Amino acid sequence: DARVTQTPRHKVTEMGQEVTMRCQPILGHNTVFWYRQTMMQGLELLAYFRNRAPLDDSGMPKDRFSAEMPDATLATLKIQPSEPRDSAVYFCASGLVQGRGADTQYFGPGTRLTVL
Amino acid sequence: DAKTTQPPSMDCAEGRAANLPCNHSTISGNEYVYWYRQIHSQGPQYIIHGLKNNETNEMASLIITEDRKSSTLILPHATLRDTAVYYCIVKDDKIIFGKGTRLHILP
């Protein structure tokens, strides 16, 4: 049963530290999404990649957040420096997009980040 | 911004059908209607999607009105495990989540 995996599942860090979250998309999927969820804002799309190229990162604070796909099996989301307002659950999702047809996103279990 | 409107919460008795409505009056011709749900502390889970025709799978049925301006997700026999937030999404290229409907299944 193919699944999206995310590491770490929980992360507690202090303000100013660098945080790296990792995602392994489902093998064969060509699109990867990063979302952030907080009680106040709900689920927000931060960025997404297709065929490893960034398509849209307009939802991401550029000064401290960066997202990359070093290869097809790994996506990373980095925060440097981290701030308490970054505390949230970060979800990765992957999907297979072919043309303009429908595609389904499969979500990972999330990384719960707490910045003190 | 999300292109859909959903009631913030609904109750349904266990064993009954849960009918979750969604309005998407600005939907365009090539946009699909997707439904996801999120059970507490888990990642969102895909349920079903459709373009024009009604759809059914092992989890639910999706009824889309002829003018495509609204749809209803039907869980035919709701159980306590169906308690979750249900998101109706109109998708072009990327999925934008709104606030969804919090469904409470009552024993």
PDB file of C-alpha atoms in Angstrom:
ATOM      1  CA  ASP A   1       0.000   0.000   0.000  1.00  0.00           C
ATOM      2  CA  ALA A   2       1.861   3.065  -1.283  1.00  0.00           C
ATOM      3  CA  ARG A   3       1.950   6.032   1.094  1.00  0.00           C
ATOM      4  CA  VAL A   4       3.520   9.424   1.427  1.00  0.00           C
ATOM      5  CA  THR A   5       5.997   9.446   4.274  1.00  0.00           C
ATOM      6  CA  GLN A   6       7.153  12.451   6.261  1.00  0.00           C
ATOM      7  CA  THR A   7       9.951  12.889   8.744  1.00  0.00           C
ATOM      8  CA  PRO A   8      10.194  13.846  11.485  1.00  0.00           C
ATOM      9  CA  ARG A   9       6.657  13.367  12.787  1.00  0.00           C
ATOM     10  CA  HIS A  10       7.255  15.770  15.639  1.00  0.00           C
ATOM     11  CA  LYS A  11       9.829  18.518  16.050  1.00  0.00           C
ATOM     12  CA  VAL A  12      10.351  20.894  18.950  1.00  0.00           C
ATOM     13  CA  THR A  13      12.949  23.577  18.468  1.00  0.00           C
ATOM     14  CA  GLU A  14      13.920  26.971  19.728  1.00  0.00           C
ATOM     15  CA  MET A  15      13.379  30.230  17.944  1.00  0.00           C
ATOM     16  CA  GLY A  16      16.165  30.986  15.501  1.00  0.00           C
ATOM     17  CA  GLN A  17      17.065  27.371  14.781  1.00  0.00           C
ATOM     18  CA  GLU A  18      16.943  25.819  11.342  1.00  0.00           C
ATOM     19  CA  VAL A  19      14.239  23.234  10.718  1.00  0.00           C
ATOM     20  CA  THR A  20      14.210  20.758   7.836  1.00  0.00           C
ATOM     21  CA  MET A  21      11.181  18.629   7.066  1.00  0.00           C
ATOM     22  CA  ARG A  22      11.351  15.771   4.590  1.00  0.00           C
ATOM     23  CA  CYS A  23       8.806  14.073   2.412  1.00  0.00           C
ATOM     24  CA  GLN A  24       8.991  10.939   0.312  1.00  0.00           C
ATOM     25  CA  PRO A  25       6.239  11.050  -2.319  1.00  0.00           C
ATOM     26  CA  ILE A  26       4.554   7.965  -3.689  1.00  0.00           C
ATOM     27  CA  LEU A  27       6.736   6.345  -6.325  1.00  0.00           C
ATOM     28  CA  GLY A  28       5.669   7.435  -9.800  1.00  0.00           C
ATOM     29  CA  HIS A  29       3.868  10.561  -8.708  1.00  0.00           C
ATOM     30  CA  ASN A  30       5.010  13.707 -10.513  1.00  0.00           C
ATOM     31  CA  THR A  31       3.536  16.435  -8.311  1.00  0.00           C
ATOM     32  CA  VAL A  32       4.406  17.273  -4.718  1.00  0.00           C
ATOM     33  CA  PHE A  33       2.629  19.777  -2.497  1.00  0.00           C
ATOM     34  CA  TRP A  34       3.495  21.364   0.844  1.00  0.00           C
ATOM     35  CA  TYR A  35       0.709  22.559   3.123  1.00  0.00           C
ATOM     36  CA  ARG A  36       0.646  24.160   6.544  1.00  0.00           C
ATOM     37  CA  GLN A  37      -2.240  23.784   8.973  1.00  0.00           C
ATOM     38  CA  THR A  38      -3.001  25.919  12.007  1.00  0.00           C
ATOM     39  CA  MET A  39      -6.175  26.374  13.999  1.00  0.00           C
ATOM     40  CA  MET A  40      -6.479  29.976  12.897  1.00  0.00           C
ATOM     41  CA  GLN A  41      -5.664  29.668   9.187  1.00  0.00           C
ATOM     42  CA  GLY A  42      -6.701  26.129   8.396  1.00  0.00           C
ATOM     43  CA  LEU A  43      -4.926  24.327   5.554  1.00  0.00           C
ATOM     44  CA  GLU A  44      -2.750  26.640   3.470  1.00  0.00           C
ATOM     45  CA  LEU A  45      -0.900  25.685   0.311  1.00  0.00           C
ATOM     46  CA  LEU A  46       2.720  26.773   0.626  1.00  0.00           C
ATOM     47  CA  ALA A  47       4.290  25.463  -2.576  1.00  0.00           C
ATOM     48  CA  TYR A  48       4.134  22.722  -5.152  1.00  0.00           C
ATOM     49  CA  PHE A  49       6.391  21.016  -7.641  1.00  0.00           C
ATOM     50  CA  ARG A  50       5.753  19.164 -10.855  1.00  0.00           C
ATOM     51  CA  ASN A  51       8.427  16.888 -12.276  1.00  0.00           C
ATOM     52  CA  ARG A  52      10.697  18.358  -9.587  1.00  0.00           C
ATOM     53  CA  ALA A  53      10.326  21.918 -10.906  1.00  0.00           C
ATOM     54  CA  PRO A  54       8.748  24.516  -8.609  1.00  0.00           C
ATOM     55  CA  LEU A  55       5.423  25.656 -10.070  1.00  0.00           C
ATOM     56  CA  ASP A  56       4.047  27.880  -7.380  1.00  0.00           C
ATOM     57  CA  ASP A  57       5.486  29.027  -4.078  1.00  0.00           C
ATOM     58  CA  SER A  58       3.363  32.110  -3.644  1.00  0.00           C
ATOM     59  CA  GLY A  59       1.992  30.840  -0.349  1.00  0.00           C
ATOM     60  CA  MET A  60       5.391  30.578   1.229  1.00  0.00           C
ATOM     61  CA  PRO A  61       7.184  33.332   3.198  1.00  0.00           C
ATOM     62  CA  LYS A  62      10.211  33.766   0.980  1.00  0.00           C
ATOM     63  CA  ASP A  63      12.540  35.289   3.514  1.00  0.00           C
ATOM     64  CA  ARG A  64      12.741  32.236   5.740  1.00  0.00           C
ATOM     65  CA  PHE A  65      11.135  29.298   3.944  1.00  0.00           C
ATOM     66  CA  SER A  66      12.581  27.288   1.097  1.00  0.00           C
ATOM     67  CA  ALA A  67      11.350  24.167  -0.663  1.00  0.00           C
ATOM     68  CA  GLU A  68      13.340  21.862  -2.895  1.00  0.00           C
ATOM     69  CA  MET A  69      13.209  18.492  -4.607  1.00  0.00           C
ATOM     70  CA  PRO A  70      16.773  17.184  -4.813  1.00  0.00           C
ATOM     71  CA  ASP A  71      15.463  14.090  -6.555  1.00  0.00           C
ATOM     72  CA  ALA A  72      12.172  12.442  -7.421  1.00  0.00           C
ATOM     73  CA  THR A  73      12.028  10.554  -4.147  1.00  0.00           C
ATOM     74  CA  LEU A  74      12.654  13.449  -1.766  1.00  0.00           C
ATOM     75  CA  ALA A  75      11.098  16.841  -1.131  1.00  0.00           C
ATOM     76  CA  THR A  76      12.320  19.151   1.590  1.00  0.00           C
ATOM     77  CA  LEU A  77      10.876  22.168   3.337  1.00  0.00           C
ATOM     78  CA  LYS A  78      13.331  24.275   5.278  1.00  0.00           C
ATOM     79  CA  ILE A  79      12.736  27.121   7.701  1.00  0.00           C
ATOM     80  CA  GLN A  80      15.684  29.303   8.649  1.00  0.00           C
ATOM     81  CA  PRO A  81      15.465  30.968  11.100  1.00  0.00           C
ATOM     82  CA  SER A  82      12.365  29.506  12.694  1.00  0.00           C
ATOM     83  CA  GLU A  83       9.928  31.654  14.673  1.00  0.00           C
ATOM     84  CA  PRO A  84       7.154  30.766  17.142  1.00  0.00           C
ATOM     85  CA  ARG A  85       4.516  31.723  14.550  1.00  0.00           C
ATOM     86  CA  ASP A  86       5.801  28.874  12.368  1.00  0.00           C
ATOM     87  CA  SER A  87       4.381  26.370  14.854  1.00  0.00           C
ATOM     88  CA  ALA A  88       1.924  24.273  12.861  1.00  0.00           C
ATOM     89  CA  VAL A  89       1.412  20.890  11.256  1.00  0.00           C
ATOM     90  CA  TYR A  90       3.117  20.675   7.878  1.00  0.00           C
ATOM     91  CA  PHE A  91       1.665  18.238   5.377  1.00  0.00           C
ATOM     92  CA  CYS A  92       3.200  16.906   2.221  1.00  0.00           C
ATOM     93  CA  ALA A  93       1.007  15.460  -0.513  1.00  0.00           C
ATOM     94  CA  SER A  94       1.792  13.843  -3.840  1.00  0.00           C
ATOM     95  CA  GLY A  95      -0.219  13.135  -6.957  1.00  0.00           C
ATOM     96  CA  LEU A  96       0.020  12.092 -10.578  1.00  0.00           C
ATOM     97  CA  VAL A  97      -1.051  14.789 -13.004  1.00  0.00           C
ATOM     98  CA  GLN A  98      -1.500  13.912 -16.646  1.00  0.00           C
ATOM     99  CA  GLY A  99      -2.592  16.697 -18.954  1.00  0.00           C
ATOM    100  CA  ARG A 100      -5.559  18.725 -17.773  1.00  0.00           C
ATOM    101  CA  GLY A 101      -7.383  15.771 -16.345  1.00  0.00           C
ATOM    102  CA  ALA A 102      -8.254  15.130 -12.773  1.00  0.00           C
ATOM    103  CA  ASP A 103      -5.669  14.095 -10.274  1.00  0.00           C
ATOM    104  CA  THR A 104      -5.887  12.975  -6.683  1.00  0.00           C
ATOM    105  CA  GLN A 105      -3.594  14.103  -3.929  1.00  0.00           C
ATOM    106  CA  TYR A 106      -2.430  11.679  -1.267  1.00  0.00           C
ATOM    107  CA  PHE A 107      -1.376  13.240   1.994  1.00  0.00           C
ATOM    108  CA  GLY A 108       1.307  12.214   4.407  1.00  0.00           C
ATOM    109  CA  PRO A 109       0.806  12.053   8.185  1.00  0.00           C
ATOM    110  CA  GLY A 110       2.312  15.495   8.730  1.00  0.00           C
ATOM    111  CA  THR A 111       5.143  16.982  10.776  1.00  0.00           C
ATOM    112  CA  ARG A 112       4.009  18.734  13.940  1.00  0.00           C
ATOM    113  CA  LEU A 113       6.406  21.628  14.496  1.00  0.00           C
ATOM    114  CA  THR A 114       6.633  23.560  17.735  1.00  0.00           C
ATOM    115  CA  VAL A 115       8.947  26.567  17.890  1.00  0.00           C
ATOM    116  CA  LEU A 116       9.556  27.830  21.409  1.00  0.00           C
TER     117      LEU A 116
ATOM    118  CA  ASP B   1      -9.431  31.786  -1.983  1.00  0.00           C
ATOM    119  CA  ALA B   2     -11.624  28.720  -1.821  1.00  0.00           C
ATOM    120  CA  LYS B   3     -14.345  28.709  -4.445  1.00  0.00           C
ATOM    121  CA  THR B   4     -16.845  26.739  -2.384  1.00  0.00           C
ATOM    122  CA  THR B   5     -19.323  27.365   0.417  1.00  0.00           C
ATOM    123  CA  GLN B   6     -20.134  24.709   2.992  1.00  0.00           C
ATOM    124  CA  PRO B   7     -22.051  24.743   6.275  1.00  0.00           C
ATOM    125  CA  PRO B   8     -19.600  24.895   9.188  1.00  0.00           C
ATOM    126  CA  SER B   9     -21.060  21.874  10.958  1.00  0.00           C
ATOM    127  CA  MET B  10     -23.641  19.112  10.666  1.00  0.00           C
ATOM    128  CA  ASP B  11     -24.942  16.274  12.781  1.00  0.00           C
ATOM    129  CA  CYS B  12     -26.003  12.853  11.573  1.00  0.00           C
ATOM    130  CA  ALA B  13     -27.284   9.831  13.454  1.00  0.00           C
ATOM    131  CA  GLU B  14     -25.185   6.702  13.238  1.00  0.00           C
ATOM    132  CA  GLY B  15     -26.453   4.344  10.547  1.00  0.00           C
ATOM    133  CA  ARG B  16     -28.271   7.084   8.641  1.00  0.00           C
ATOM    134  CA  ALA B  17     -27.155   8.686   5.404  1.00  0.00           C
ATOM    135  CA  ALA B  18     -25.089  11.837   5.805  1.00  0.00           C
ATOM    136  CA  ASN B  19     -25.733  14.400   3.073  1.00  0.00           C
ATOM    137  CA  LEU B  20     -23.149  17.160   2.937  1.00  0.00           C
ATOM    138  CA  PRO B  21     -23.960  20.094   0.668  1.00  0.00           C
ATOM    139  CA  CYS B  22     -21.564  22.353  -1.183  1.00  0.00           C
ATOM    140  CA  ASN B  23     -22.126  25.433  -3.299  1.00  0.00           C
ATOM    141  CA  HIS B  24     -19.711  26.283  -6.087  1.00  0.00           C
ATOM    142  CA  SER B  25     -21.609  28.806  -8.179  1.00  0.00           C
ATOM    143  CA  THR B  26     -18.496  30.174  -9.957  1.00  0.00           C
ATOM    144  CA  ILE B  27     -17.247  26.808 -11.159  1.00  0.00           C
ATOM    145  CA  SER B  28     -15.932  26.776 -14.698  1.00  0.00           C
ATOM    146  CA  GLY B  29     -16.327  24.076 -17.292  1.00  0.00           C
ATOM    147  CA  ASN B  30     -13.027  22.306 -16.788  1.00  0.00           C
ATOM    148  CA  GLU B  31     -12.937  22.380 -12.997  1.00  0.00           C
ATOM    149  CA  TYR B  32     -13.510  19.203 -11.066  1.00  0.00           C
ATOM    150  CA  VAL B  33     -15.342  18.912  -7.757  1.00  0.00           C
ATOM    151  CA  TYR B  34     -13.279  17.062  -5.175  1.00  0.00           C
ATOM    152  CA  TRP B  35     -14.139  15.920  -1.679  1.00  0.00           C
ATOM    153  CA  TYR B  36     -11.588  15.219   1.007  1.00  0.00           C
ATOM    154  CA  ARG B  37     -11.978  14.599   4.692  1.00  0.00           C
ATOM    155  CA  GLN B  38      -9.686  15.051   7.636  1.00  0.00           C
ATOM    156  CA  ILE B  39     -10.023  12.948  10.717  1.00  0.00           C
ATOM    157  CA  HIS B  40      -8.532  14.505  13.824  1.00  0.00           C
ATOM    158  CA  SER B  41      -4.713  14.649  13.787  1.00  0.00           C
ATOM    159  CA  GLN B  42      -4.440  12.918  10.404  1.00  0.00           C
ATOM    160  CA  GLY B  43      -3.674  14.161   6.925  1.00  0.00           C
ATOM    161  CA  PRO B  44      -6.590  14.847   4.583  1.00  0.00           C
ATOM    162  CA  GLN B  45      -7.950  11.775   2.851  1.00  0.00           C
ATOM    163  CA  TYR B  46      -9.336  11.697  -0.674  1.00  0.00           C
ATOM    164  CA  ILE B  47     -12.970  10.596  -0.916  1.00  0.00           C
ATOM    165  CA  ILE B  48     -14.301  11.151  -4.418  1.00  0.00           C
ATOM    166  CA  HIS B  49     -14.322  13.548  -7.353  1.00  0.00           C
ATOM    167  CA  GLY B  50     -16.460  14.332 -10.377  1.00  0.00           C
ATOM    168  CA  LEU B  51     -16.814  16.667 -13.315  1.00  0.00           C
ATOM    169  CA  LYS B  52     -20.398  16.479 -14.577  1.00  0.00           C
ATOM    170  CA  ASN B  53     -21.824  13.060 -13.850  1.00  0.00           C
ATOM    171  CA  ASN B  54     -22.742  11.597 -10.505  1.00  0.00           C
ATOM    172  CA  GLU B  55     -20.077   9.321  -9.103  1.00  0.00           C
ATOM    173  CA  THR B  56     -20.019   6.476  -6.607  1.00  0.00           C
ATOM    174  CA  ASN B  57     -17.219   4.546  -4.991  1.00  0.00           C
ATOM    175  CA  GLU B  58     -16.777   2.356  -1.949  1.00  0.00           C
ATOM    176  CA  MET B  59     -16.731   5.349   0.367  1.00  0.00           C
ATOM    177  CA  ALA B  60     -19.404   7.706  -0.884  1.00  0.00           C
ATOM    178  CA  SER B  61     -21.572   9.058  -3.673  1.00  0.00           C
ATOM    179  CA  LEU B  62     -21.245  12.457  -5.281  1.00  0.00           C
ATOM    180  CA  ILE B  63     -24.277  14.148  -6.764  1.00  0.00           C
ATOM    181  CA  ILE B  64     -23.582  17.176  -8.978  1.00  0.00           C
ATOM    182  CA  THR B  65     -26.460  19.370 -10.129  1.00  0.00           C
ATOM    183  CA  GLU B  66     -27.008  19.764 -13.843  1.00  0.00           C
ATOM    184  CA  ASP B  67     -25.810  23.382 -13.810  1.00  0.00           C
ATOM    185  CA  ARG B  68     -22.778  22.218 -11.728  1.00  0.00           C
ATOM    186  CA  LYS B  69     -23.264  25.053  -9.255  1.00  0.00           C
ATOM    187  CA  SER B  70     -23.695  22.767  -6.298  1.00  0.00           C
ATOM    188  CA  SER B  71     -23.050  19.217  -5.211  1.00  0.00           C
ATOM    189  CA  THR B  72     -23.812  16.819  -2.373  1.00  0.00           C
ATOM    190  CA  LEU B  73     -21.585  14.208  -0.842  1.00  0.00           C
ATOM    191  CA  ILE B  74     -23.510  11.233   0.485  1.00  0.00           C
ATOM    192  CA  LEU B  75     -22.155   8.812   3.047  1.00  0.00           C
ATOM    193  CA  PRO B  76     -24.804   6.088   2.815  1.00  0.00           C
ATOM    194  CA  HIS B  77     -24.503   4.572   6.298  1.00  0.00           C
ATOM    195  CA  ALA B  78     -22.592   6.888   8.589  1.00  0.00           C
ATOM    196  CA  THR B  79     -20.514   5.400  11.394  1.00  0.00           C
ATOM    197  CA  LEU B  80     -18.700   7.018  14.306  1.00  0.00           C
ATOM    198  CA  ARG B  81     -15.484   6.681  12.296  1.00  0.00           C
ATOM    199  CA  ASP B  82     -16.904   9.119   9.745  1.00  0.00           C
ATOM    200  CA  THR B  83     -16.631  11.956  12.260  1.00  0.00           C
ATOM    201  CA  ALA B  84     -14.303  14.399  10.496  1.00  0.00           C
ATOM    202  CA  VAL B  85     -14.047  17.716   8.691  1.00  0.00           C
ATOM    203  CA  TYR B  86     -15.201  17.333   5.100  1.00  0.00           C
ATOM    204  CA  TYR B  87     -13.789  19.621   2.438  1.00  0.00           C
ATOM    205  CA  CYS B  88     -15.473  20.347  -0.862  1.00  0.00           C
ATOM    206  CA  ILE B  89     -12.961  21.707  -3.365  1.00  0.00           C
ATOM    207  CA  VAL B  90     -13.229  23.028  -6.876  1.00  0.00           C
ATOM    208  CA  LYS B  91      -9.925  22.253  -8.493  1.00  0.00           C
ATOM    209  CA  ASP B  92      -8.313  23.735 -11.539  1.00  0.00           C
ATOM    210  CA  ASP B  93      -4.609  23.186 -11.188  1.00  0.00           C
ATOM    211  CA  LYS B  94      -4.119  23.216  -7.450  1.00  0.00           C
ATOM    212  CA  ILE B  95      -6.267  22.368  -4.466  1.00  0.00           C
ATOM    213  CA  ILE B  96      -7.249  25.237  -2.176  1.00  0.00           C
ATOM    214  CA  PHE B  97      -8.899  24.119   1.060  1.00  0.00           C
ATOM    215  CA  GLY B  98     -11.675  26.143   2.643  1.00  0.00           C
ATOM    216  CA  LYS B  99     -12.946  25.656   6.171  1.00  0.00           C
ATOM    217  CA  GLY B 100     -15.033  22.587   5.398  1.00  0.00           C
ATOM    218  CA  THR B 101     -17.954  21.051   7.277  1.00  0.00           C
ATOM    219  CA  ARG B 102     -17.377  19.441  10.650  1.00  0.00           C
ATOM    220  CA  LEU B 103     -19.543  16.324  10.631  1.00  0.00           C
ATOM    221  CA  HIS B 104     -20.569  14.865  13.973  1.00  0.00           C
ATOM    222  CA  ILE B 105     -21.928  11.339  13.957  1.00  0.00           C
ATOM    223  CA  LEU B 106     -24.249  10.832  16.895  1.00  0.00           C
ATOM    224  CA  PRO B 107     -24.496   7.370  18.502  1.00  0.00           C
TER     225      PRO B 107
END
